[in-house]
Amino acid sequence: PRIRKSRDVLGGEARIRDTRIPVWLLSRFLALGRTKKDLLRDYPGLTPEDLAAVERYAEKFPQEIKDAIAANEADS
């Protein structure tokens, strides 16, 4: 699967495949107006299919994404 969760990686947050790129981060970038083209350039290991999976995941689990964004923004 393109979206994975493992307790030992990113504290169990949803991430792209075997990367350490959290779904909430990409979802947040898209919500802030970053384009898919921008993200594919900035994260060369990503594919258009990965970003489509991020969008589907965020639609299916909006509260999880919202909570992760809030928690991670509070840390910064």
PDB file of N, CA and C in Angstrom:
ATOM      1  N   PRO A   1       0.828  -1.216   0.000  1.00  0.00           N
ATOM      2  CA  PRO A   1       0.000   0.000   0.000  1.00  0.00           C
ATOM      3  C   PRO A   1       0.859   1.262   0.000  1.00  0.00           C
ATOM      4  N   ARG A   2       0.339   2.306  -0.578  1.00  0.00           N
ATOM      5  CA  ARG A   2       1.085   3.572  -0.647  1.00  0.00           C
ATOM      6  C   ARG A   2       1.118   4.292   0.690  1.00  0.00           C
ATOM      7  N   ILE A   3       0.075   4.135   1.487  1.00  0.00           N
ATOM      8  CA  ILE A   3       0.015   4.767   2.805  1.00  0.00           C
ATOM      9  C   ILE A   3       0.248   3.684   3.847  1.00  0.00           C
ATOM     10  N   ARG A   4       1.223   3.915   4.702  1.00  0.00           N
ATOM     11  CA  ARG A   4       1.562   2.913   5.725  1.00  0.00           C
ATOM     12  C   ARG A   4       1.660   3.570   7.089  1.00  0.00           C
ATOM     13  N   LYS A   5       1.470   2.741   8.096  1.00  0.00           N
ATOM     14  CA  LYS A   5       1.642   3.165   9.480  1.00  0.00           C
ATOM     15  C   LYS A   5       2.451   2.097  10.206  1.00  0.00           C
ATOM     16  N   SER A   6       3.434   2.547  10.959  1.00  0.00           N
ATOM     17  CA  SER A   6       4.248   1.651  11.785  1.00  0.00           C
ATOM     18  C   SER A   6       4.577   2.403  13.058  1.00  0.00           C
ATOM     19  N   ARG A   7       4.384   1.771  14.183  1.00  0.00           N
ATOM     20  CA  ARG A   7       4.667   2.444  15.455  1.00  0.00           C
ATOM     21  C   ARG A   7       6.112   2.922  15.554  1.00  0.00           C
ATOM     22  N   ASP A   8       7.015   2.209  14.908  1.00  0.00           N
ATOM     23  CA  ASP A   8       8.431   2.548  15.014  1.00  0.00           C
ATOM     24  C   ASP A   8       8.901   3.585  13.985  1.00  0.00           C
ATOM     25  N   VAL A   9       7.990   4.059  13.139  1.00  0.00           N
ATOM     26  CA  VAL A   9       8.339   5.088  12.146  1.00  0.00           C
ATOM     27  C   VAL A   9       7.362   6.249  12.291  1.00  0.00           C
ATOM     28  N   LEU A  10       7.884   7.425  12.559  1.00  0.00           N
ATOM     29  CA  LEU A  10       7.068   8.635  12.737  1.00  0.00           C
ATOM     30  C   LEU A  10       6.015   8.481  13.824  1.00  0.00           C
ATOM     31  N   GLY A  11       6.299   7.665  14.795  1.00  0.00           N
ATOM     32  CA  GLY A  11       5.371   7.492  15.907  1.00  0.00           C
ATOM     33  C   GLY A  11       4.020   6.914  15.495  1.00  0.00           C
ATOM     34  N   GLY A  12       4.004   6.219  14.368  1.00  0.00           N
ATOM     35  CA  GLY A  12       2.765   5.592  13.916  1.00  0.00           C
ATOM     36  C   GLY A  12       1.919   6.456  12.999  1.00  0.00           C
ATOM     37  N   GLU A  13       2.397   7.666  12.671  1.00  0.00           N
ATOM     38  CA  GLU A  13       1.639   8.521  11.764  1.00  0.00           C
ATOM     39  C   GLU A  13       1.622   7.922  10.359  1.00  0.00           C
ATOM     40  N   ALA A  14       0.558   8.190   9.624  1.00  0.00           N
ATOM     41  CA  ALA A  14       0.454   7.733   8.242  1.00  0.00           C
ATOM     42  C   ALA A  14       1.565   8.380   7.426  1.00  0.00           C
ATOM     43  N   ARG A  15       2.190   7.570   6.566  1.00  0.00           N
ATOM     44  CA  ARG A  15       3.300   8.056   5.752  1.00  0.00           C
ATOM     45  C   ARG A  15       3.228   7.439   4.365  1.00  0.00           C
ATOM     46  N   ILE A  16       4.004   7.984   3.462  1.00  0.00           N
ATOM     47  CA  ILE A  16       4.069   7.473   2.101  1.00  0.00           C
ATOM     48  C   ILE A  16       5.021   6.283   2.048  1.00  0.00           C
ATOM     49  N   ARG A  17       4.505   5.167   1.576  1.00  0.00           N
ATOM     50  CA  ARG A  17       5.283   3.941   1.366  1.00  0.00           C
ATOM     51  C   ARG A  17       6.340   3.733   2.435  1.00  0.00           C
ATOM     52  N   ASP A  18       7.595   3.547   2.010  1.00  0.00           N
ATOM     53  CA  ASP A  18       8.690   3.308   2.959  1.00  0.00           C
ATOM     54  C   ASP A  18       9.474   4.578   3.259  1.00  0.00           C
ATOM     55  N   THR A  19       8.864   5.729   3.072  1.00  0.00           N
ATOM     56  CA  THR A  19       9.540   6.991   3.354  1.00  0.00           C
ATOM     57  C   THR A  19       9.229   7.431   4.778  1.00  0.00           C
ATOM     58  N   ARG A  20       9.770   8.567   5.135  1.00  0.00           N
ATOM     59  CA  ARG A  20       9.436   9.212   6.402  1.00  0.00           C
ATOM     60  C   ARG A  20       8.663  10.500   6.122  1.00  0.00           C
ATOM     61  N   ILE A  21       7.974  10.539   4.993  1.00  0.00           N
ATOM     62  CA  ILE A  21       7.184  11.707   4.613  1.00  0.00           C
ATOM     63  C   ILE A  21       5.757  11.491   5.108  1.00  0.00           C
ATOM     64  N   PRO A  22       5.329  12.270   6.100  1.00  0.00           N
ATOM     65  CA  PRO A  22       3.986  12.069   6.656  1.00  0.00           C
ATOM     66  C   PRO A  22       2.894  12.576   5.722  1.00  0.00           C
ATOM     67  N   VAL A  23       1.807  11.853   5.713  1.00  0.00           N
ATOM     68  CA  VAL A  23       0.653  12.216   4.899  1.00  0.00           C
ATOM     69  C   VAL A  23       0.121  13.590   5.309  1.00  0.00           C
ATOM     70  N   TRP A  24       0.096  13.868   6.615  1.00  0.00           N
ATOM     71  CA  TRP A  24      -0.460  15.139   7.064  1.00  0.00           C
ATOM     72  C   TRP A  24       0.321  16.312   6.482  1.00  0.00           C
ATOM     73  N   LEU A  25       1.641  16.165   6.338  1.00  0.00           N
ATOM     74  CA  LEU A  25       2.465  17.251   5.827  1.00  0.00           C
ATOM     75  C   LEU A  25       2.115  17.563   4.375  1.00  0.00           C
ATOM     76  N   LEU A  26       2.019  16.536   3.560  1.00  0.00           N
ATOM     77  CA  LEU A  26       1.678  16.740   2.154  1.00  0.00           C
ATOM     78  C   LEU A  26       0.264  17.291   2.021  1.00  0.00           C
ATOM     79  N   SER A  27      -0.633  16.785   2.832  1.00  0.00           N
ATOM     80  CA  SER A  27      -2.007  17.281   2.818  1.00  0.00           C
ATOM     81  C   SER A  27      -2.054  18.758   3.193  1.00  0.00           C
ATOM     82  N   ARG A  28      -1.271  19.133   4.174  1.00  0.00           N
ATOM     83  CA  ARG A  28      -1.211  20.531   4.608  1.00  0.00           C
ATOM     84  C   ARG A  28      -0.640  21.427   3.511  1.00  0.00           C
ATOM     85  N   PHE A  29       0.430  20.981   2.889  1.00  0.00           N
ATOM     86  CA  PHE A  29       1.003  21.751   1.782  1.00  0.00           C
ATOM     87  C   PHE A  29      -0.030  21.983   0.680  1.00  0.00           C
ATOM     88  N   LEU A  30      -0.767  20.936   0.325  1.00  0.00           N
ATOM     89  CA  LEU A  30      -1.792  21.070  -0.714  1.00  0.00           C
ATOM     90  C   LEU A  30      -2.878  22.051  -0.282  1.00  0.00           C
ATOM     91  N   ALA A  31      -3.274  21.983   0.977  1.00  0.00           N
ATOM     92  CA  ALA A  31      -4.307  22.893   1.493  1.00  0.00           C
ATOM     93  C   ALA A  31      -3.834  24.349   1.491  1.00  0.00           C
ATOM     94  N   LEU A  32      -2.532  24.540   1.644  1.00  0.00           N
ATOM     95  CA  LEU A  32      -1.964  25.891   1.660  1.00  0.00           C
ATOM     96  C   LEU A  32      -1.683  26.426   0.250  1.00  0.00           C
ATOM     97  N   GLY A  33      -2.004  25.627  -0.763  1.00  0.00           N
ATOM     98  CA  GLY A  33      -1.868  26.106  -2.132  1.00  0.00           C
ATOM     99  C   GLY A  33      -0.661  25.605  -2.896  1.00  0.00           C
ATOM    100  N   ARG A  34       0.157  24.760  -2.278  1.00  0.00           N
ATOM    101  CA  ARG A  34       1.266  24.171  -3.035  1.00  0.00           C
ATOM    102  C   ARG A  34       0.677  23.267  -4.098  1.00  0.00           C
ATOM    103  N   THR A  35       1.271  23.242  -5.251  1.00  0.00           N
ATOM    104  CA  THR A  35       0.772  22.399  -6.332  1.00  0.00           C
ATOM    105  C   THR A  35       1.408  21.017  -6.251  1.00  0.00           C
ATOM    106  N   LYS A  36       0.768  20.082  -6.903  1.00  0.00           N
ATOM    107  CA  LYS A  36       1.348  18.741  -6.974  1.00  0.00           C
ATOM    108  C   LYS A  36       2.701  18.797  -7.671  1.00  0.00           C
ATOM    109  N   LYS A  37       2.796  19.630  -8.676  1.00  0.00           N
ATOM    110  CA  LYS A  37       4.067  19.794  -9.393  1.00  0.00           C
ATOM    111  C   LYS A  37       5.158  20.274  -8.438  1.00  0.00           C
ATOM    112  N   ASP A  38       4.824  21.231  -7.568  1.00  0.00           N
ATOM    113  CA  ASP A  38       5.783  21.713  -6.562  1.00  0.00           C
ATOM    114  C   ASP A  38       6.253  20.566  -5.671  1.00  0.00           C
ATOM    115  N   LEU A  39       5.294  19.784  -5.188  1.00  0.00           N
ATOM    116  CA  LEU A  39       5.630  18.705  -4.257  1.00  0.00           C
ATOM    117  C   LEU A  39       6.464  17.627  -4.934  1.00  0.00           C
ATOM    118  N   LEU A  40       6.148  17.314  -6.188  1.00  0.00           N
ATOM    119  CA  LEU A  40       6.931  16.312  -6.910  1.00  0.00           C
ATOM    120  C   LEU A  40       8.359  16.808  -7.151  1.00  0.00           C
ATOM    121  N   ARG A  41       8.520  18.096  -7.335  1.00  0.00           N
ATOM    122  CA  ARG A  41       9.853  18.673  -7.510  1.00  0.00           C
ATOM    123  C   ARG A  41      10.605  18.665  -6.163  1.00  0.00           C
ATOM    124  N   ASP A  42       9.908  19.067  -5.101  1.00  0.00           N
ATOM    125  CA  ASP A  42      10.546  19.172  -3.785  1.00  0.00           C
ATOM    126  C   ASP A  42      10.832  17.820  -3.136  1.00  0.00           C
ATOM    127  N   TYR A  43      10.045  16.825  -3.484  1.00  0.00           N
ATOM    128  CA  TYR A  43      10.204  15.466  -2.948  1.00  0.00           C
ATOM    129  C   TYR A  43      10.356  14.516  -4.133  1.00  0.00           C
ATOM    130  N   PRO A  44      11.552  14.427  -4.709  1.00  0.00           N
ATOM    131  CA  PRO A  44      11.738  13.658  -5.942  1.00  0.00           C
ATOM    132  C   PRO A  44      11.390  12.179  -5.847  1.00  0.00           C
ATOM    133  N   GLY A  45      11.321  11.646  -4.651  1.00  0.00           N
ATOM    134  CA  GLY A  45      10.953  10.240  -4.491  1.00  0.00           C
ATOM    135  C   GLY A  45       9.458   9.982  -4.602  1.00  0.00           C
ATOM    136  N   LEU A  46       8.664  11.044  -4.611  1.00  0.00           N
ATOM    137  CA  LEU A  46       7.207  10.895  -4.706  1.00  0.00           C
ATOM    138  C   LEU A  46       6.771  10.733  -6.153  1.00  0.00           C
ATOM    139  N   THR A  47       5.603  10.129  -6.302  1.00  0.00           N
ATOM    140  CA  THR A  47       5.000   9.962  -7.624  1.00  0.00           C
ATOM    141  C   THR A  47       3.617  10.610  -7.616  1.00  0.00           C
ATOM    142  N   PRO A  48       3.068  10.866  -8.783  1.00  0.00           N
ATOM    143  CA  PRO A  48       1.694  11.382  -8.831  1.00  0.00           C
ATOM    144  C   PRO A  48       0.706  10.447  -8.117  1.00  0.00           C
ATOM    145  N   GLU A  49       0.959   9.153  -8.191  1.00  0.00           N
ATOM    146  CA  GLU A  49       0.090   8.180  -7.524  1.00  0.00           C
ATOM    147  C   GLU A  49       0.168   8.333  -6.000  1.00  0.00           C
ATOM    148  N   ASP A  50       1.341   8.672  -5.484  1.00  0.00           N
ATOM    149  CA  ASP A  50       1.485   8.916  -4.046  1.00  0.00           C
ATOM    150  C   ASP A  50       0.610  10.090  -3.620  1.00  0.00           C
ATOM    151  N   LEU A  51       0.643  11.162  -4.401  1.00  0.00           N
ATOM    152  CA  LEU A  51      -0.151  12.344  -4.048  1.00  0.00           C
ATOM    153  C   LEU A  51      -1.647  12.065  -4.167  1.00  0.00           C
ATOM    154  N   ALA A  52      -2.028  11.258  -5.124  1.00  0.00           N
ATOM    155  CA  ALA A  52      -3.439  10.859  -5.232  1.00  0.00           C
ATOM    156  C   ALA A  52      -3.843  10.053  -3.994  1.00  0.00           C
ATOM    157  N   ALA A  53      -2.944   9.193  -3.520  1.00  0.00           N
ATOM    158  CA  ALA A  53      -3.217   8.412  -2.315  1.00  0.00           C
ATOM    159  C   ALA A  53      -3.339   9.315  -1.096  1.00  0.00           C
ATOM    160  N   VAL A  54      -2.520  10.363  -1.028  1.00  0.00           N
ATOM    161  CA  VAL A  54      -2.608  11.333   0.066  1.00  0.00           C
ATOM    162  C   VAL A  54      -3.985  11.989   0.066  1.00  0.00           C
ATOM    163  N   GLU A  55      -4.440  12.406  -1.088  1.00  0.00           N
ATOM    164  CA  GLU A  55      -5.748  13.061  -1.180  1.00  0.00           C
ATOM    165  C   GLU A  55      -6.879  12.112  -0.776  1.00  0.00           C
ATOM    166  N   ARG A  56      -6.808  10.877  -1.227  1.00  0.00           N
ATOM    167  CA  ARG A  56      -7.837   9.896  -0.845  1.00  0.00           C
ATOM    168  C   ARG A  56      -7.821   9.646   0.659  1.00  0.00           C
ATOM    169  N   TYR A  57      -6.622   9.515   1.222  1.00  0.00           N
ATOM    170  CA  TYR A  57      -6.493   9.259   2.657  1.00  0.00           C
ATOM    171  C   TYR A  57      -7.053  10.433   3.454  1.00  0.00           C
ATOM    172  N   ALA A  58      -6.717  11.642   3.046  1.00  0.00           N
ATOM    173  CA  ALA A  58      -7.197  12.834   3.755  1.00  0.00           C
ATOM    174  C   ALA A  58      -8.714  12.959   3.670  1.00  0.00           C
ATOM    175  N   GLU A  59      -9.293  12.553   2.558  1.00  0.00           N
ATOM    176  CA  GLU A  59     -10.754  12.574   2.429  1.00  0.00           C
ATOM    177  C   GLU A  59     -11.401  11.522   3.326  1.00  0.00           C
ATOM    178  N   LYS A  60     -10.744  10.390   3.449  1.00  0.00           N
ATOM    179  CA  LYS A  60     -11.296   9.280   4.239  1.00  0.00           C
ATOM    180  C   LYS A  60     -11.102   9.485   5.744  1.00  0.00           C
ATOM    181  N   PHE A  61     -10.008  10.138   6.125  1.00  0.00           N
ATOM    182  CA  PHE A  61      -9.676  10.319   7.535  1.00  0.00           C
ATOM    183  C   PHE A  61      -9.379  11.793   7.859  1.00  0.00           C
ATOM    184  N   PRO A  62     -10.339  12.678   7.629  1.00  0.00           N
ATOM    185  CA  PRO A  62     -10.065  14.113   7.810  1.00  0.00           C
ATOM    186  C   PRO A  62      -9.696  14.498   9.244  1.00  0.00           C
ATOM    187  N   GLN A  63     -10.308  13.868  10.225  1.00  0.00           N
ATOM    188  CA  GLN A  63     -10.005  14.222  11.611  1.00  0.00           C
ATOM    189  C   GLN A  63      -8.591  13.809  11.994  1.00  0.00           C
ATOM    190  N   GLU A  64      -8.149  12.661  11.519  1.00  0.00           N
ATOM    191  CA  GLU A  64      -6.780  12.214  11.785  1.00  0.00           C
ATOM    192  C   GLU A  64      -5.776  13.229  11.218  1.00  0.00           C
ATOM    193  N   ILE A  65      -6.021  13.682  10.003  1.00  0.00           N
ATOM    194  CA  ILE A  65      -5.127  14.658   9.375  1.00  0.00           C
ATOM    195  C   ILE A  65      -5.165  15.967  10.149  1.00  0.00           C
ATOM    196  N   LYS A  66      -6.349  16.420  10.492  1.00  0.00           N
ATOM    197  CA  LYS A  66      -6.498  17.669  11.243  1.00  0.00           C
ATOM    198  C   LYS A  66      -5.761  17.596  12.582  1.00  0.00           C
ATOM    199  N   ASP A  67      -5.933  16.492  13.286  1.00  0.00           N
ATOM    200  CA  ASP A  67      -5.271  16.322  14.585  1.00  0.00           C
ATOM    201  C   ASP A  67      -3.744  16.282  14.434  1.00  0.00           C
ATOM    202  N   ALA A  68      -3.267  15.600  13.409  1.00  0.00           N
ATOM    203  CA  ALA A  68      -1.812  15.508  13.190  1.00  0.00           C
ATOM    204  C   ALA A  68      -1.234  16.868  12.848  1.00  0.00           C
ATOM    205  N   ILE A  69      -1.931  17.644  12.035  1.00  0.00           N
ATOM    206  CA  ILE A  69      -1.465  18.986  11.688  1.00  0.00           C
ATOM    207  C   ILE A  69      -1.408  19.841  12.955  1.00  0.00           C
ATOM    208  N   ALA A  70      -2.467  19.805  13.742  1.00  0.00           N
ATOM    209  CA  ALA A  70      -2.514  20.605  14.972  1.00  0.00           C
ATOM    210  C   ALA A  70      -1.380  20.193  15.922  1.00  0.00           C
ATOM    211  N   ALA A  71      -1.164  18.908  16.095  1.00  0.00           N
ATOM    212  CA  ALA A  71      -0.125  18.442  17.002  1.00  0.00           C
ATOM    213  C   ALA A  71       1.264  18.844  16.529  1.00  0.00           C
ATOM    214  N   ASN A  72       1.501  18.730  15.252  1.00  0.00           N
ATOM    215  CA  ASN A  72       2.827  19.043  14.714  1.00  0.00           C
ATOM    216  C   ASN A  72       3.066  20.541  14.607  1.00  0.00           C
ATOM    217  N   GLU A  73       2.050  21.330  14.372  1.00  0.00           N
ATOM    218  CA  GLU A  73       2.217  22.773  14.350  1.00  0.00           C
ATOM    219  C   GLU A  73       2.420  23.318  15.760  1.00  0.00           C
ATOM    220  N   ALA A  74       1.842  22.655  16.745  1.00  0.00           N
ATOM    221  CA  ALA A  74       2.037  23.067  18.141  1.00  0.00           C
ATOM    222  C   ALA A  74       3.471  22.826  18.581  1.00  0.00           C
ATOM    223  N   ASP A  75       4.113  21.809  17.999  1.00  0.00           N
ATOM    224  CA  ASP A  75       5.501  21.479  18.333  1.00  0.00           C
ATOM    225  C   ASP A  75       6.502  22.455  17.744  1.00  0.00           C
ATOM    226  N   SER A  76       6.104  23.212  16.727  1.00  0.00           N
ATOM    227  CA  SER A  76       7.077  24.087  16.068  1.00  0.00           C
ATOM    228  C   SER A  76       7.049  25.498  16.591  1.00  0.00           C
TER     229      SER A  76
END
